[in-house]
Short mmCIF file of C-alpha atoms in Angstrom, two decimals:
data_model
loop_
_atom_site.label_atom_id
_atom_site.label_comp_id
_atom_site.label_asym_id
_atom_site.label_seq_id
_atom_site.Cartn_x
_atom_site.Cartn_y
_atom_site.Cartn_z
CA UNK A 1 0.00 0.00 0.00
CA UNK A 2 1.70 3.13 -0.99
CA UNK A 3 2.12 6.10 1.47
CA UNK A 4 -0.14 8.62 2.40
CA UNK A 5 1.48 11.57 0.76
CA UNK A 6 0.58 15.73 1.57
CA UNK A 7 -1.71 16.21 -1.34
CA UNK A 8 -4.28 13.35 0.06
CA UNK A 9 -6.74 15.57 0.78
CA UNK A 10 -8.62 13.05 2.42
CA UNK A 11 -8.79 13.76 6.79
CA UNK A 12 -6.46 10.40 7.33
CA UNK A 13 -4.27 11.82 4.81
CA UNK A 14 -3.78 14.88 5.93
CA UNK A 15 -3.51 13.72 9.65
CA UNK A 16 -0.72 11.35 8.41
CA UNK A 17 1.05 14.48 7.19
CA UNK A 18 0.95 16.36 9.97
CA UNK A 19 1.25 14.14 13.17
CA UNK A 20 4.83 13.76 14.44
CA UNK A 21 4.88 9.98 13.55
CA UNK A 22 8.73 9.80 15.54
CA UNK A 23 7.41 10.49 18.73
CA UNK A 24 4.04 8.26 17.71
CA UNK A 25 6.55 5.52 16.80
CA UNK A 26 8.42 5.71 20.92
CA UNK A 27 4.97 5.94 22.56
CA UNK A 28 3.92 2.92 20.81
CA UNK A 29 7.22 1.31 21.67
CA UNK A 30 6.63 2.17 25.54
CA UNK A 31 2.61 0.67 25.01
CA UNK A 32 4.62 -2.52 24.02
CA UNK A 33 6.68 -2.29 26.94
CA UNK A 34 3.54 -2.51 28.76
CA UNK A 35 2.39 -5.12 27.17
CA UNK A 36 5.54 -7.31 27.99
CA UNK A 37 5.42 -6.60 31.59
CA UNK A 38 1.81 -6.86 31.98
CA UNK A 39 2.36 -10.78 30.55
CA UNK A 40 5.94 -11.25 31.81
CA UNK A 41 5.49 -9.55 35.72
CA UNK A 42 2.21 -9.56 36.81
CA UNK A 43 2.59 -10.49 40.70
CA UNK A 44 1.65 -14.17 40.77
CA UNK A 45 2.78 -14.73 36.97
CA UNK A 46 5.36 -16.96 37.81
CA UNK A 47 3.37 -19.29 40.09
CA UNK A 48 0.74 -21.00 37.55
CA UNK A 49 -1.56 -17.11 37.67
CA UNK A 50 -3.82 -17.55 40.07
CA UNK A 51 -7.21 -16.24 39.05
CA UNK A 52 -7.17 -12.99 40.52
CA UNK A 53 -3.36 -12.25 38.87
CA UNK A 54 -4.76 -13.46 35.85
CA UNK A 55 -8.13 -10.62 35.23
CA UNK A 56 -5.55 -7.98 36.26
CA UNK A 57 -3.05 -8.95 33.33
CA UNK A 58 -6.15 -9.03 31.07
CA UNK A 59 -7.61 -5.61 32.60
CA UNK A 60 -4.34 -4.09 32.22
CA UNK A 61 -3.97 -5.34 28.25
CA UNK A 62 -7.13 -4.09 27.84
CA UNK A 63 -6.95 -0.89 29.67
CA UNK A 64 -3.24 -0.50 27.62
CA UNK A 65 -5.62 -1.12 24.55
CA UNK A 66 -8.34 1.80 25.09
CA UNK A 67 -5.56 3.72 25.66
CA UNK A 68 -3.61 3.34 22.19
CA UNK A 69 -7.30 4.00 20.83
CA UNK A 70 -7.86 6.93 23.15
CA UNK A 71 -3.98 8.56 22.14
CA UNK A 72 -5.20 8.05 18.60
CA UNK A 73 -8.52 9.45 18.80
CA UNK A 74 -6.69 12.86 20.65
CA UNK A 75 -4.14 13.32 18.10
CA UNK A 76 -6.84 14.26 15.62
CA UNK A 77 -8.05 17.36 17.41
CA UNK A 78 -7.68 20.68 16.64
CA UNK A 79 -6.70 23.41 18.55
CA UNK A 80 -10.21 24.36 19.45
CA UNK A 81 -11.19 21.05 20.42
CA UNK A 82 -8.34 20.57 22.69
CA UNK A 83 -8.89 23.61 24.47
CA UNK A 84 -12.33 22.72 24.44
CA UNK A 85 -11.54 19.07 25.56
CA UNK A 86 -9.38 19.95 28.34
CA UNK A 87 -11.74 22.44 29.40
CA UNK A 88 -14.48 19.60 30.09
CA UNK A 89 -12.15 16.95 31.14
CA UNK A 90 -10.79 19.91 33.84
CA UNK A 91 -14.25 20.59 35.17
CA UNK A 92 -15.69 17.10 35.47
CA UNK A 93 -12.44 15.42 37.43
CA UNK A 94 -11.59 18.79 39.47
CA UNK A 95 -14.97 17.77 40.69
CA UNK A 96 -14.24 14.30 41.23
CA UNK A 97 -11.53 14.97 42.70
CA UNK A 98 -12.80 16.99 45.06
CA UNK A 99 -15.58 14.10 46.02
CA UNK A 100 -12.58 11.97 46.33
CA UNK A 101 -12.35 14.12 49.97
CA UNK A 102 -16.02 13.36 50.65
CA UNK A 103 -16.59 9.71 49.12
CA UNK A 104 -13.06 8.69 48.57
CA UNK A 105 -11.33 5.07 49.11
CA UNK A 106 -8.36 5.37 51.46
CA UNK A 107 -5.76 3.60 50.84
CA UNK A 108 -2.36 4.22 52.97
CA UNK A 109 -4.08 6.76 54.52
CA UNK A 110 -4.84 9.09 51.42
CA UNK A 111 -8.02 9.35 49.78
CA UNK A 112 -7.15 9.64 45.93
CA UNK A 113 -9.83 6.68 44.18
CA UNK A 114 -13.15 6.81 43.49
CA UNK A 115 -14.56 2.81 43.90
CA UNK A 116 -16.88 1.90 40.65
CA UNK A 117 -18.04 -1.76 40.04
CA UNK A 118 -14.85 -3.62 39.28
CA UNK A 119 -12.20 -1.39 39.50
CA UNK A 120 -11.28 2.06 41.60
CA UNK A 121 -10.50 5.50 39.36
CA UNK A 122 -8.00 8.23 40.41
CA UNK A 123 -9.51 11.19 39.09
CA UNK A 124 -6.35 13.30 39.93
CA UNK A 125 -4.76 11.90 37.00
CA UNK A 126 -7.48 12.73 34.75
CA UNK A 127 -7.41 16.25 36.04
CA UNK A 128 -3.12 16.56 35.22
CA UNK A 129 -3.53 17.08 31.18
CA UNK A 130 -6.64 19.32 31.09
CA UNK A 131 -4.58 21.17 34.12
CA UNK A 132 -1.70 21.47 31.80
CA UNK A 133 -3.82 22.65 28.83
CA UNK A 134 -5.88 24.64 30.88
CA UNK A 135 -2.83 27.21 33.06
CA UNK A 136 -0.72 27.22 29.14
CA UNK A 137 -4.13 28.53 27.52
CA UNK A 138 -4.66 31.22 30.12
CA UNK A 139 -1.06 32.26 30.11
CA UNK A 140 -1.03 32.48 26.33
CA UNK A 141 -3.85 34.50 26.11
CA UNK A 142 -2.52 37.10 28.34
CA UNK A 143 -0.11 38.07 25.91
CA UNK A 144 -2.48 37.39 22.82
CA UNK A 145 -5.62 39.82 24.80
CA UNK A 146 -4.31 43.10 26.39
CA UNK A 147 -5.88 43.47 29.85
CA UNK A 148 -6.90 39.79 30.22
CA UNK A 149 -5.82 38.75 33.90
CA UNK A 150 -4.36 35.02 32.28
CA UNK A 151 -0.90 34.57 34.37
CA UNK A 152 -3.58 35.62 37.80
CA UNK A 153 -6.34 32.96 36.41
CA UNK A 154 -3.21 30.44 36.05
CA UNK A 155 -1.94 30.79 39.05
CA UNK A 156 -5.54 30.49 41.01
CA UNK A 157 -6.63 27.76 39.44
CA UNK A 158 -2.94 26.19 40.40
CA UNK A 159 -3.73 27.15 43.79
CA UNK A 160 -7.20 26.00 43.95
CA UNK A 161 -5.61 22.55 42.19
CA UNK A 162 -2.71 22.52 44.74
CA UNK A 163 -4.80 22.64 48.29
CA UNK A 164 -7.08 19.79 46.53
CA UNK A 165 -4.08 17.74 46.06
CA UNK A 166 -2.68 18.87 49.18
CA UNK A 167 -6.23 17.83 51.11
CA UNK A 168 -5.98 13.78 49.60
CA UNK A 169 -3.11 14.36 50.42
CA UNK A 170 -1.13 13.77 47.05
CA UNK A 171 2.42 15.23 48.13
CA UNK A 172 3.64 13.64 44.80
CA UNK A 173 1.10 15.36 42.15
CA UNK A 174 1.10 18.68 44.21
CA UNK A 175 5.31 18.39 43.18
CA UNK A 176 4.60 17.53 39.19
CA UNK A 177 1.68 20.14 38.95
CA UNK A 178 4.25 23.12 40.85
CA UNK A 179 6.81 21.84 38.26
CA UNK A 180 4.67 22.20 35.27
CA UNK A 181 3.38 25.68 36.03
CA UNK A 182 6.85 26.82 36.91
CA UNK A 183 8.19 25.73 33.35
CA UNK A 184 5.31 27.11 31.30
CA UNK A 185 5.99 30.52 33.46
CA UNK A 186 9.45 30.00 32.57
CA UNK A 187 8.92 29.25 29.11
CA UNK A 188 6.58 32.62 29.06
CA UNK A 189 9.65 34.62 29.97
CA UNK A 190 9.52 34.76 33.63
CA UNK A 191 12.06 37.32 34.84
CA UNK A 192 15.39 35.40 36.63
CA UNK A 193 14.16 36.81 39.98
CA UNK A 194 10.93 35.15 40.34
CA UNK A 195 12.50 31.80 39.48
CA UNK A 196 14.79 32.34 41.83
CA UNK A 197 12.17 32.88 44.63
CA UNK A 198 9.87 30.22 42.92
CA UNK A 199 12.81 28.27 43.94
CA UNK A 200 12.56 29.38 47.30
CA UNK A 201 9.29 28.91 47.40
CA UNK A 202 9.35 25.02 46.55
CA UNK A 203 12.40 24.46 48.94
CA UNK A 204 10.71 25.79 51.83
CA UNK A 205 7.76 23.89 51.00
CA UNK A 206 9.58 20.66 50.95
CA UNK A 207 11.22 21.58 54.56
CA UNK A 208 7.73 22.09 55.23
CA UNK A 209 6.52 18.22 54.28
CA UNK A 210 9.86 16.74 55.79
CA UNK A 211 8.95 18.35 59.44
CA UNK A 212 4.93 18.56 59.59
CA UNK A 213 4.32 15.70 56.71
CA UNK A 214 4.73 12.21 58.65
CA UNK A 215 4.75 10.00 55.23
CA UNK A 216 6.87 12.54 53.95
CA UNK A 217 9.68 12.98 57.15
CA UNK A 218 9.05 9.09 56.89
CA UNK A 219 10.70 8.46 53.48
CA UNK A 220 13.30 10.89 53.27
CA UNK A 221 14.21 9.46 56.76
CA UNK A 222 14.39 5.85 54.95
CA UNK A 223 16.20 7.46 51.90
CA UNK A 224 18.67 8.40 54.18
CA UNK A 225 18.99 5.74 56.38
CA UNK A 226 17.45 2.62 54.44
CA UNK A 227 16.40 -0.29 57.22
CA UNK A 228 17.11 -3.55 56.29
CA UNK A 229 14.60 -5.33 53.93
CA UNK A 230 12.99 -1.89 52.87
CA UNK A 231 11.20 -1.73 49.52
CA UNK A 232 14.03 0.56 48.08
CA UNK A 233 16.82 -1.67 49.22
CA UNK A 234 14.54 -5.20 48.17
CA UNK A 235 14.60 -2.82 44.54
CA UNK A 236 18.23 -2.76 44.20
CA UNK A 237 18.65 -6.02 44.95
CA UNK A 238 16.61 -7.05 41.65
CA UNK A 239 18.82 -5.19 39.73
CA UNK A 240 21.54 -6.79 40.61
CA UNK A 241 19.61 -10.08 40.34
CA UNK A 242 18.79 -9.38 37.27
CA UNK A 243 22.74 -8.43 36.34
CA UNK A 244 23.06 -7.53 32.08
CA UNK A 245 20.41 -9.92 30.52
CA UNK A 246 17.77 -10.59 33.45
CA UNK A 247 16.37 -13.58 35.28
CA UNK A 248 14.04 -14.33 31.88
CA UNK A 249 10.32 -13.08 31.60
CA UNK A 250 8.44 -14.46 35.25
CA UNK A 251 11.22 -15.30 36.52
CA UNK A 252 11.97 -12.61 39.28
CA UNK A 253 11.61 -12.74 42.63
CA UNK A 254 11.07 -9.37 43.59
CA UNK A 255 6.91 -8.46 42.49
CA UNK A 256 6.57 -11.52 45.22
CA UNK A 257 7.94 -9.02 48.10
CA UNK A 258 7.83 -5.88 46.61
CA UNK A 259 3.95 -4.42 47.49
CA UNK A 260 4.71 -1.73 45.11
CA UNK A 261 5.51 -3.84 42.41
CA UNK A 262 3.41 -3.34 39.36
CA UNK A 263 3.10 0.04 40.03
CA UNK A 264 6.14 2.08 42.06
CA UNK A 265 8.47 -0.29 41.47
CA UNK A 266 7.60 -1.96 37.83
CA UNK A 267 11.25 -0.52 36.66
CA UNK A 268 12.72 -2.69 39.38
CA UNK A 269 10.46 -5.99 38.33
CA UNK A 270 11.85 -5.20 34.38
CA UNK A 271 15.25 -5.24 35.88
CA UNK A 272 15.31 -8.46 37.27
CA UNK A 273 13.40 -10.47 34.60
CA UNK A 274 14.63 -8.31 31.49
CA UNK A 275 18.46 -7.18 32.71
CA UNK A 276 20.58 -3.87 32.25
CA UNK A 277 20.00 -3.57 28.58
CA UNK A 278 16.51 -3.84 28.72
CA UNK A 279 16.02 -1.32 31.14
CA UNK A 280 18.63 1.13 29.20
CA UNK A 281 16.28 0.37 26.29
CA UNK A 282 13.18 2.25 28.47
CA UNK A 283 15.58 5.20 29.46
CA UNK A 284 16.39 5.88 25.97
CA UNK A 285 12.86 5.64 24.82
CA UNK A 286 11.65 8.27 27.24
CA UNK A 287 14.29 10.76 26.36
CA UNK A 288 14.12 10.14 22.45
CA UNK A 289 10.13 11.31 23.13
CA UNK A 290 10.99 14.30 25.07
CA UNK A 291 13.94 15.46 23.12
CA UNK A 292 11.87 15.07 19.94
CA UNK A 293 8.86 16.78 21.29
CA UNK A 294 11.10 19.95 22.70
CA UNK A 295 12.92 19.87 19.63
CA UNK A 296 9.15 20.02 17.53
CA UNK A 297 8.46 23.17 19.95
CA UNK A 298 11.65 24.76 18.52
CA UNK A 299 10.39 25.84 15.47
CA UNK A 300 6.81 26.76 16.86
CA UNK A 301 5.38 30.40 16.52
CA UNK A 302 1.94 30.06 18.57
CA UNK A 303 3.05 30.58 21.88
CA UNK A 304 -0.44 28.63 23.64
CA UNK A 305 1.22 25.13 21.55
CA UNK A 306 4.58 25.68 22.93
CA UNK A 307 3.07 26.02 27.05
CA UNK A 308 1.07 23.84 26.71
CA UNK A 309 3.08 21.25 24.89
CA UNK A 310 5.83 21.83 27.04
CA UNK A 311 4.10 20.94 30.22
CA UNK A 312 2.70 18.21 28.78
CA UNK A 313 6.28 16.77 28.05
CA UNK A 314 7.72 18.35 31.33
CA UNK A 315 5.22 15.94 33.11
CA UNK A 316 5.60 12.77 30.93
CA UNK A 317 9.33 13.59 31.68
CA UNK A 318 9.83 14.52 35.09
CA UNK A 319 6.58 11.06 36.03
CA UNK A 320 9.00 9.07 34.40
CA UNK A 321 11.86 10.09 35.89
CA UNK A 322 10.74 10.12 39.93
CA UNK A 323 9.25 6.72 39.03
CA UNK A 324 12.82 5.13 37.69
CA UNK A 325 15.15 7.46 40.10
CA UNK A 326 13.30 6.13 43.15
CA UNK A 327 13.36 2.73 41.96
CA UNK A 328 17.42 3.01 41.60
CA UNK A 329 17.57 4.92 45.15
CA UNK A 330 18.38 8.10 43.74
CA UNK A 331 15.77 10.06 45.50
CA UNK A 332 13.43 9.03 48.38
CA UNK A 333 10.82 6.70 47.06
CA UNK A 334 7.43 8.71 45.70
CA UNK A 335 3.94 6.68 44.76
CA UNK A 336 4.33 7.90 40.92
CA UNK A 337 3.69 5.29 38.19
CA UNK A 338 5.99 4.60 35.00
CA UNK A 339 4.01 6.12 32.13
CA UNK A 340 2.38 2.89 30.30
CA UNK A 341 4.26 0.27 32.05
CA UNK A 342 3.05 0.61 35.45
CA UNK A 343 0.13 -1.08 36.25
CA UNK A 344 -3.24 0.88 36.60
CA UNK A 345 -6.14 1.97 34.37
CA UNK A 346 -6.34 5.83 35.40
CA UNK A 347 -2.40 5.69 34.82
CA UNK A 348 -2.66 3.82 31.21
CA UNK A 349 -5.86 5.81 30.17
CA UNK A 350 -4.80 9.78 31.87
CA UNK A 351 -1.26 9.57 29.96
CA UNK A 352 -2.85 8.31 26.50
CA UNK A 353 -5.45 11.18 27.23
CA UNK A 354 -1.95 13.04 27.96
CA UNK A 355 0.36 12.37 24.85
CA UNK A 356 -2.53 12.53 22.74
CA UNK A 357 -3.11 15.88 23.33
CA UNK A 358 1.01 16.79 22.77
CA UNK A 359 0.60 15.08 19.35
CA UNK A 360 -2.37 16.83 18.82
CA UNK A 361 -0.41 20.21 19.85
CA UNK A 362 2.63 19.55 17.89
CA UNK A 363 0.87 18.48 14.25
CA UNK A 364 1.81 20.63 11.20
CA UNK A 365 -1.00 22.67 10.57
CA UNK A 366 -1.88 25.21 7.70
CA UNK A 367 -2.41 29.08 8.93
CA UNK A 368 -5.92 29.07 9.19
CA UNK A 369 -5.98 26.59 12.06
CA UNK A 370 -3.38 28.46 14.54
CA UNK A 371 -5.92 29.77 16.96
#
C-alpha cells in the first residue's frame, strides 16, 4: 500500500502528514513495553496465575488497549477542540476529585480513588492534562488579549488545584503540577528573579513536608537511612539479580515481596526479569520522546502550543523520571507510576489522554488553524 502523501486531501491523509509519527513511533514502543510486563510480571505470573493475577493482566492489556485508541482518537483534534476538551475533562475530574475528599477510598491513609463496580479511578490523573492545557491557555492568552488577567487565572486555578491535592493528600502530584506551572511561566519569559524565589518557594515547601508531613519525614528518613529489607533496598537487589540480561520473563523474585511492584516499582520488576540492557532500552525511549517533542516546539510560533506542549512533556518527563530514580535509590521513594508500564487503568488511560493531546499540539497545521 503506498504512502499517504501531503496532497491526500482526504482527513487520514492529511492527519498522516501532519502528526509527528517519531514520537508516535516511541509511545507505541513504551505501550509494548507494557504489554511485555503486563504478561511477563504480573505479581503471581510466575506461580501457575492464580485467578485474581490473571483478570488484572487481562484488565491491564485491555486498559493498555483503550488507551492506544484513546492517544489516537486525541491526536486528531484541533486546537479548538483541545482547548475545548481539556476544558471539560478539567471541570468534570476537578470535581471528582474533590468528592474523592467526601466519598473517597483510602488507601495508605490518602483518599485519591473513586470505587466503581470492578475497579477504583483516580480522578487526579485525569485532572493533570486538562490542568496542563488549561494554566498554558490562560497564560497564552494574556499576551495574545491586552488586559486579560491570564498569568492571575493560572496561578488560582494552580492554587485551587494545589490545596485539593494537598487535602488527599497527594504530596507527589502537588510536586509535578508546581513543576509544570513553573516551566510554562518560565517558558513565558519569567524574569530570573521570580524563578529564583519560585525556587525558594518550593524548597521551603519541601522543609515544610519533611517536618509537619509524617509519610513525607518518613521516606526521606528511609532514603537516608534505608532499614534492612525496605522496599528501596529489596529494589536494588533485583537489579543486581537481574545483572546484564535478566532472570528471563516471570522469573523474578522481587513483584513476590515488593507491594509496590506493578506500580512504584515496575522498573525494578523489568530489571530483574529483562536485565541492564533492557532497562537502558526504556531510558532511551523516554528521552528520544521528550527530546523530539522539545525539539518540535523549537520551530513553533503560537506561543499557547509551545506552554502547553511543554508541560505536557515536562510531566511525561519529570513522572517518568521520579518513578525510575526512586526505583534506583536516587531520591526518596514517591507513589508515581511509569508512564504505560506501570500497572493501573487511570495511569494507562490519563497519559494516552496526555500524549494525545502533545501530538495533537505539535501536528503541522496550515495558517488558518493556529488559533
Amino acid at each position: 500500500m503506498p504512502p499517504l502523501s501531503r496532497a491526500d486531501n482526504s482527513f487520514l491523509g492529511k492527519w498522516w502528514w501532519s502528526v509527528d509519527r517519531a514520537t508516535m513511533l516511541g509511545l507505541a514502543v513504551l505501550l509494548g513495553v507494557g504489554y511485555v510486563l503486563a504478561l511477563a510480571a504480573m505479581p503471581g505470573f510466575s506461580t501457575r496465575l492464580s485467578d485474581p493475577h490473571t483478570i488484572a493482566m487481562l484488565k491491564q492489556i485491555l486498559f493498555l488497549a483503550m488507551g492506544g485508541g484513546v492517544m489516537l482518537g486525541m491526536s486528531m483534534l484541533s486546537l479548538r477542540q483541545v482547548k475545548l476538551t481539556a476544558l471539560g475533562l478539567g471541570i468534570v475530574f476537578f470535581l471528582l476529585t474533590a468528592f474523592t475528599l467526601v466519598h473517597g477510598t483510602q488507601v495508605d491513609g490518602a483518599n485519591r480513588w473513586l470505587a466503581l463496580p470492578g475497579f477504583t479511578v483516580q480522578p487526579s490523573e485525569f485532572l493533570r492534562p486538562a490542568f496542563i492545557i488549561i494554566s498554558g491557555w490562560c497564560i497564552a492568552e494574556a499576551r495574545r488579549t491586552p488586559g486579560f488577567p491570564g498569568k492571575r487565572a493560572a496561578l488560582g486555578v494552580f492554587v485551587l488545584t494545589a490545596m485539593l491535592l494537598k487535602m488527599q493528600p497527594d504530596i507527589g502530584m502537588t510536586f509535578l503540577f508546581t513543576m509544570v506551572v513553573l516551566a510554562q511561566f518560565y517558558l513565558d519569559g519569567m524574569d530570573m528573579k521570580w524563578v529564583g524565589m519560585a525556587a525558594v518557594v518550593v524548597l521551603l515547601a519541601l522543609v515544610y513536608a519533611f517536618f509537619f508531613i509524617t509519610h513525607v519525614h518518613t521516606r526521606i528518613e528511609m532514603f537516608i537511612n534505608p532499614p534492612p529489607g525496605s522496599q528501596a533496598q529489596t529494589a536494588l537487589e533485583a537489579f543486581g539479580n537481574g545483572g546484564v540480561w535478566g532472570l528471563g520473563p516471570g522469573e523474578g523474585q522481587v513483584k513476590n515481596w515488593l507491594p509496590d511492584a506493578r506500580a512504584d516499582f515496575v522498573f525494578a520488576v523489568a530489571g530483574e526479569e529483562f536485565g541492564l540492557f533492557f532497562c537502558g532500552f526504556i531510558i532511551l525511549v523516554f528521552a528520544a520522546i521528550v527530546l523530539r517533542a522539545l525539539v518540535r516546539l523549537l520551530s513553533e510560533n503560537n506561543l499557547f502550543v509551545v506552554l502547553a506542549a511543554g508541560g505536557l512533556i515536562v510531566a511525561f518527563g519529570l513522572q517518568a523520571f521520579v518513578n525510575m530514580a526512586s526505583s534506583l535509590s536516587l531520591i526518596p521513594t514517591k507513589g508515581m507510576t511509569l508512564p504505560f508500564i506501570s500497572y493501573g487503568g487511570s495511569s494507562a488511560l490519563a497519559t494516552s489522554i496526555q500524549m494525545g493531546f502533545l501530538l495533537a499540539l505539535t501536528r503541522r497545521r496550515p495558517k488558518m488553524e493556529m488559533s
